[in-house]
Short mmCIF file of C-alpha atoms in Angstrom, two decimals:
data_model
loop_
_atom_site.label_atom_id
_atom_site.label_comp_id
_atom_site.label_asym_id
_atom_site.label_seq_id
_atom_site.Cartn_x
_atom_site.Cartn_y
_atom_site.Cartn_z
CA MET A 811 -11.25 -38.67 -90.58
CA THR A 812 -11.39 -36.57 -87.42
CA GLY A 813 -12.70 -33.06 -87.92
CA PHE A 814 -11.53 -29.82 -86.44
CA ILE A 815 -13.41 -29.26 -83.19
CA GLU A 816 -11.19 -27.13 -80.94
CA PRO A 817 -8.36 -24.68 -81.67
CA THR A 818 -4.83 -25.97 -81.23
CA ARG A 819 -2.49 -24.39 -78.70
CA GLU A 820 -0.49 -22.99 -81.62
CA ALA A 821 -3.58 -21.41 -83.18
CA MET A 822 -4.58 -19.82 -79.86
CA ALA A 823 -1.05 -18.51 -79.38
CA ALA A 824 -1.17 -16.97 -82.86
CA PHE A 825 -4.59 -15.47 -82.00
CA ARG A 826 -3.15 -13.88 -78.85
CA ASP A 827 -0.19 -12.50 -80.86
CA LEU A 828 -2.61 -10.39 -82.92
CA PRO A 829 -3.90 -7.08 -81.52
CA ALA A 830 -6.24 -7.70 -78.57
CA ASP A 831 -7.74 -4.21 -78.35
CA GLN A 832 -9.33 -4.08 -81.81
CA PRO A 833 -12.73 -5.30 -83.04
CA ILE A 834 -12.89 -8.74 -84.64
CA ALA A 835 -15.42 -10.74 -86.59
CA MET A 836 -15.41 -14.51 -86.31
CA ILE A 837 -16.66 -16.58 -89.25
CA ASN A 838 -18.07 -19.90 -88.00
CA LEU A 839 -18.68 -22.91 -90.24
CA VAL A 840 -20.13 -25.96 -88.51
CA ARG A 841 -20.93 -29.54 -89.56
CA PHE A 842 -22.94 -31.53 -87.03
CA ARG A 843 -22.56 -35.14 -86.04
CA GLU A 844 -25.58 -37.23 -86.91
CA LYS A 845 -25.82 -38.26 -83.24
CA ALA A 846 -24.31 -36.24 -80.39
CA ALA A 847 -21.24 -37.87 -78.83
CA TYR A 848 -21.17 -36.94 -75.15
CA PRO A 849 -18.54 -38.35 -72.77
CA VAL A 850 -19.64 -41.50 -70.91
CA ASP A 851 -19.85 -39.62 -67.60
CA HIS A 852 -22.05 -36.79 -68.99
CA PRO A 853 -25.78 -36.83 -68.14
CA ASP A 854 -26.67 -36.57 -71.85
CA HIS A 855 -24.49 -39.54 -72.86
CA ALA A 856 -27.42 -41.96 -73.15
CA SER A 857 -29.70 -39.39 -74.76
CA ALA A 858 -30.74 -39.64 -78.37
CA LEU A 859 -29.79 -36.04 -79.11
CA THR A 860 -28.71 -35.18 -82.62
CA GLY A 861 -25.66 -33.04 -83.22
CA ALA A 862 -27.94 -30.12 -84.08
CA GLU A 863 -29.84 -30.55 -80.80
CA ALA A 864 -26.59 -30.71 -78.81
CA TYR A 865 -25.39 -27.55 -80.57
CA ALA A 866 -28.62 -25.82 -79.59
CA ALA A 867 -27.92 -26.90 -75.99
CA TYR A 868 -24.45 -25.35 -76.35
CA GLY A 869 -26.02 -22.10 -77.49
CA ARG A 870 -28.36 -22.02 -74.51
CA ALA A 871 -25.62 -22.93 -72.02
CA ALA A 872 -23.15 -20.39 -73.44
CA ALA A 873 -25.68 -17.55 -73.87
CA ALA A 874 -24.89 -15.69 -70.63
CA ALA A 875 -21.12 -15.80 -71.17
CA PHE A 876 -21.63 -14.70 -74.78
CA ALA A 877 -23.78 -11.77 -73.60
CA ARG A 878 -21.21 -10.79 -70.96
CA SER A 879 -18.51 -10.72 -73.66
CA GLY A 880 -20.55 -8.26 -75.70
CA GLY A 881 -20.59 -10.64 -78.65
CA ASN A 882 -23.17 -9.99 -81.34
CA GLN A 883 -24.24 -12.47 -83.99
CA VAL A 884 -24.48 -10.33 -87.13
CA TRP A 885 -25.34 -12.99 -89.72
CA LEU A 886 -26.66 -16.57 -89.69
CA GLY A 887 -27.40 -18.94 -92.55
CA ARG A 888 -27.71 -22.55 -93.66
CA PRO A 889 -25.20 -23.22 -96.45
CA GLU A 890 -26.80 -24.88 -99.46
CA LEU A 891 -23.99 -25.47 -101.96
CA THR A 892 -20.24 -24.95 -102.16
CA LEU A 893 -19.52 -23.37 -105.54
CA ILE A 894 -15.78 -23.01 -104.99
CA GLY A 895 -14.01 -25.39 -102.66
CA PRO A 896 -14.07 -29.04 -101.69
CA ALA A 897 -17.53 -30.56 -102.04
CA ASP A 898 -16.91 -32.65 -98.91
CA GLU A 899 -16.68 -29.45 -96.89
CA ALA A 900 -20.44 -29.05 -96.81
CA TRP A 901 -21.64 -27.17 -93.73
CA ASP A 902 -24.84 -27.32 -91.69
CA LEU A 903 -24.52 -23.84 -90.22
CA ALA A 904 -22.62 -20.66 -91.00
CA PHE A 905 -22.61 -17.49 -88.93
CA ILE A 906 -20.58 -14.39 -88.18
CA VAL A 907 -20.08 -12.99 -84.69
CA HIS A 908 -18.70 -9.53 -83.95
CA TYR A 909 -16.75 -8.77 -80.77
CA GLN A 910 -15.77 -5.25 -79.70
CA THR A 911 -12.24 -6.54 -79.08
CA ALA A 912 -10.33 -9.77 -79.47
CA GLU A 913 -9.82 -9.67 -75.69
CA ALA A 914 -13.62 -9.89 -75.27
CA PHE A 915 -13.56 -13.19 -77.19
CA ILE A 916 -10.72 -14.51 -75.00
CA THR A 917 -12.61 -13.43 -71.88
CA MET A 918 -15.66 -15.38 -73.06
CA VAL A 919 -13.62 -18.50 -73.80
CA ARG A 920 -12.10 -18.34 -70.29
CA ASP A 921 -15.46 -17.78 -68.58
CA PRO A 922 -16.19 -20.79 -66.30
CA GLU A 923 -19.83 -20.91 -67.42
CA TYR A 924 -18.73 -20.96 -71.07
CA GLN A 925 -16.18 -23.70 -70.36
CA LEU A 926 -18.96 -25.88 -68.91
CA ALA A 927 -21.05 -25.27 -72.05
CA VAL A 928 -18.30 -26.42 -74.42
CA VAL A 929 -19.07 -30.11 -73.74
CA HIS A 930 -22.26 -29.65 -75.78
CA ARG A 931 -20.31 -28.17 -78.69
CA GLN A 932 -17.78 -30.99 -78.58
CA ALA A 933 -20.61 -33.55 -78.58
CA ALA A 934 -22.39 -31.78 -81.44
CA VAL A 935 -19.67 -30.94 -83.95
CA ALA A 936 -18.17 -33.30 -86.49
CA ASP A 937 -16.08 -30.58 -88.14
CA SER A 938 -15.81 -26.81 -88.00
CA ARG A 939 -13.89 -23.74 -89.04
CA LEU A 940 -13.45 -20.60 -86.96
CA ILE A 941 -11.82 -17.74 -88.83
CA ARG A 942 -10.77 -14.50 -87.17
CA CYS A 943 -11.25 -11.47 -89.39
CA GLN A 944 -10.35 -7.82 -89.05
CA PRO A 945 -13.58 -5.92 -89.80
CA ARG A 946 -13.38 -3.32 -92.54
CA VAL A 947 -15.88 -0.92 -94.04
CA ALA A 948 -17.42 -2.47 -97.13
CA GLY A 949 -17.07 -0.66 -100.43
CA SER A 950 -19.51 -0.55 -103.31
CA GLY A 951 -17.87 -3.38 -105.28
CA PHE A 952 -16.35 -6.81 -104.66
CA GLY A 953 -13.24 -6.86 -102.49
CA GLU A 954 -13.31 -3.13 -101.82
CA GLY A 955 -12.98 -1.69 -98.40
#
């Protein structure tokens, strides 16, 4: 089964149809390939990089574009167990990124330096989820805010 690596055109169109001038939080769930799968013409194609190592390369290569976008990683964790949901949707990495506006995220994705970095993400990721959320103020109980 092929995982979800990149957003579809339809998903990006739906993203752009939502307000662009409001803050967003992006929930990221990532499952790595055992071995990175770079294109044949990429310098890292013959390397023995793991998916996790290729994802780290993506982070380094995308860091400047991420900083220019004003993105801020607000939470990072290694999922241990899915209590509710399909057991085969185990994840290697989970994190939440906050952007001042949805337009800031789009600007990052369009940044030429970021676009060059994406090859590392594509080589690294077996499956992923990227969920746009409207930030809200948390209440004192579950589901409040």
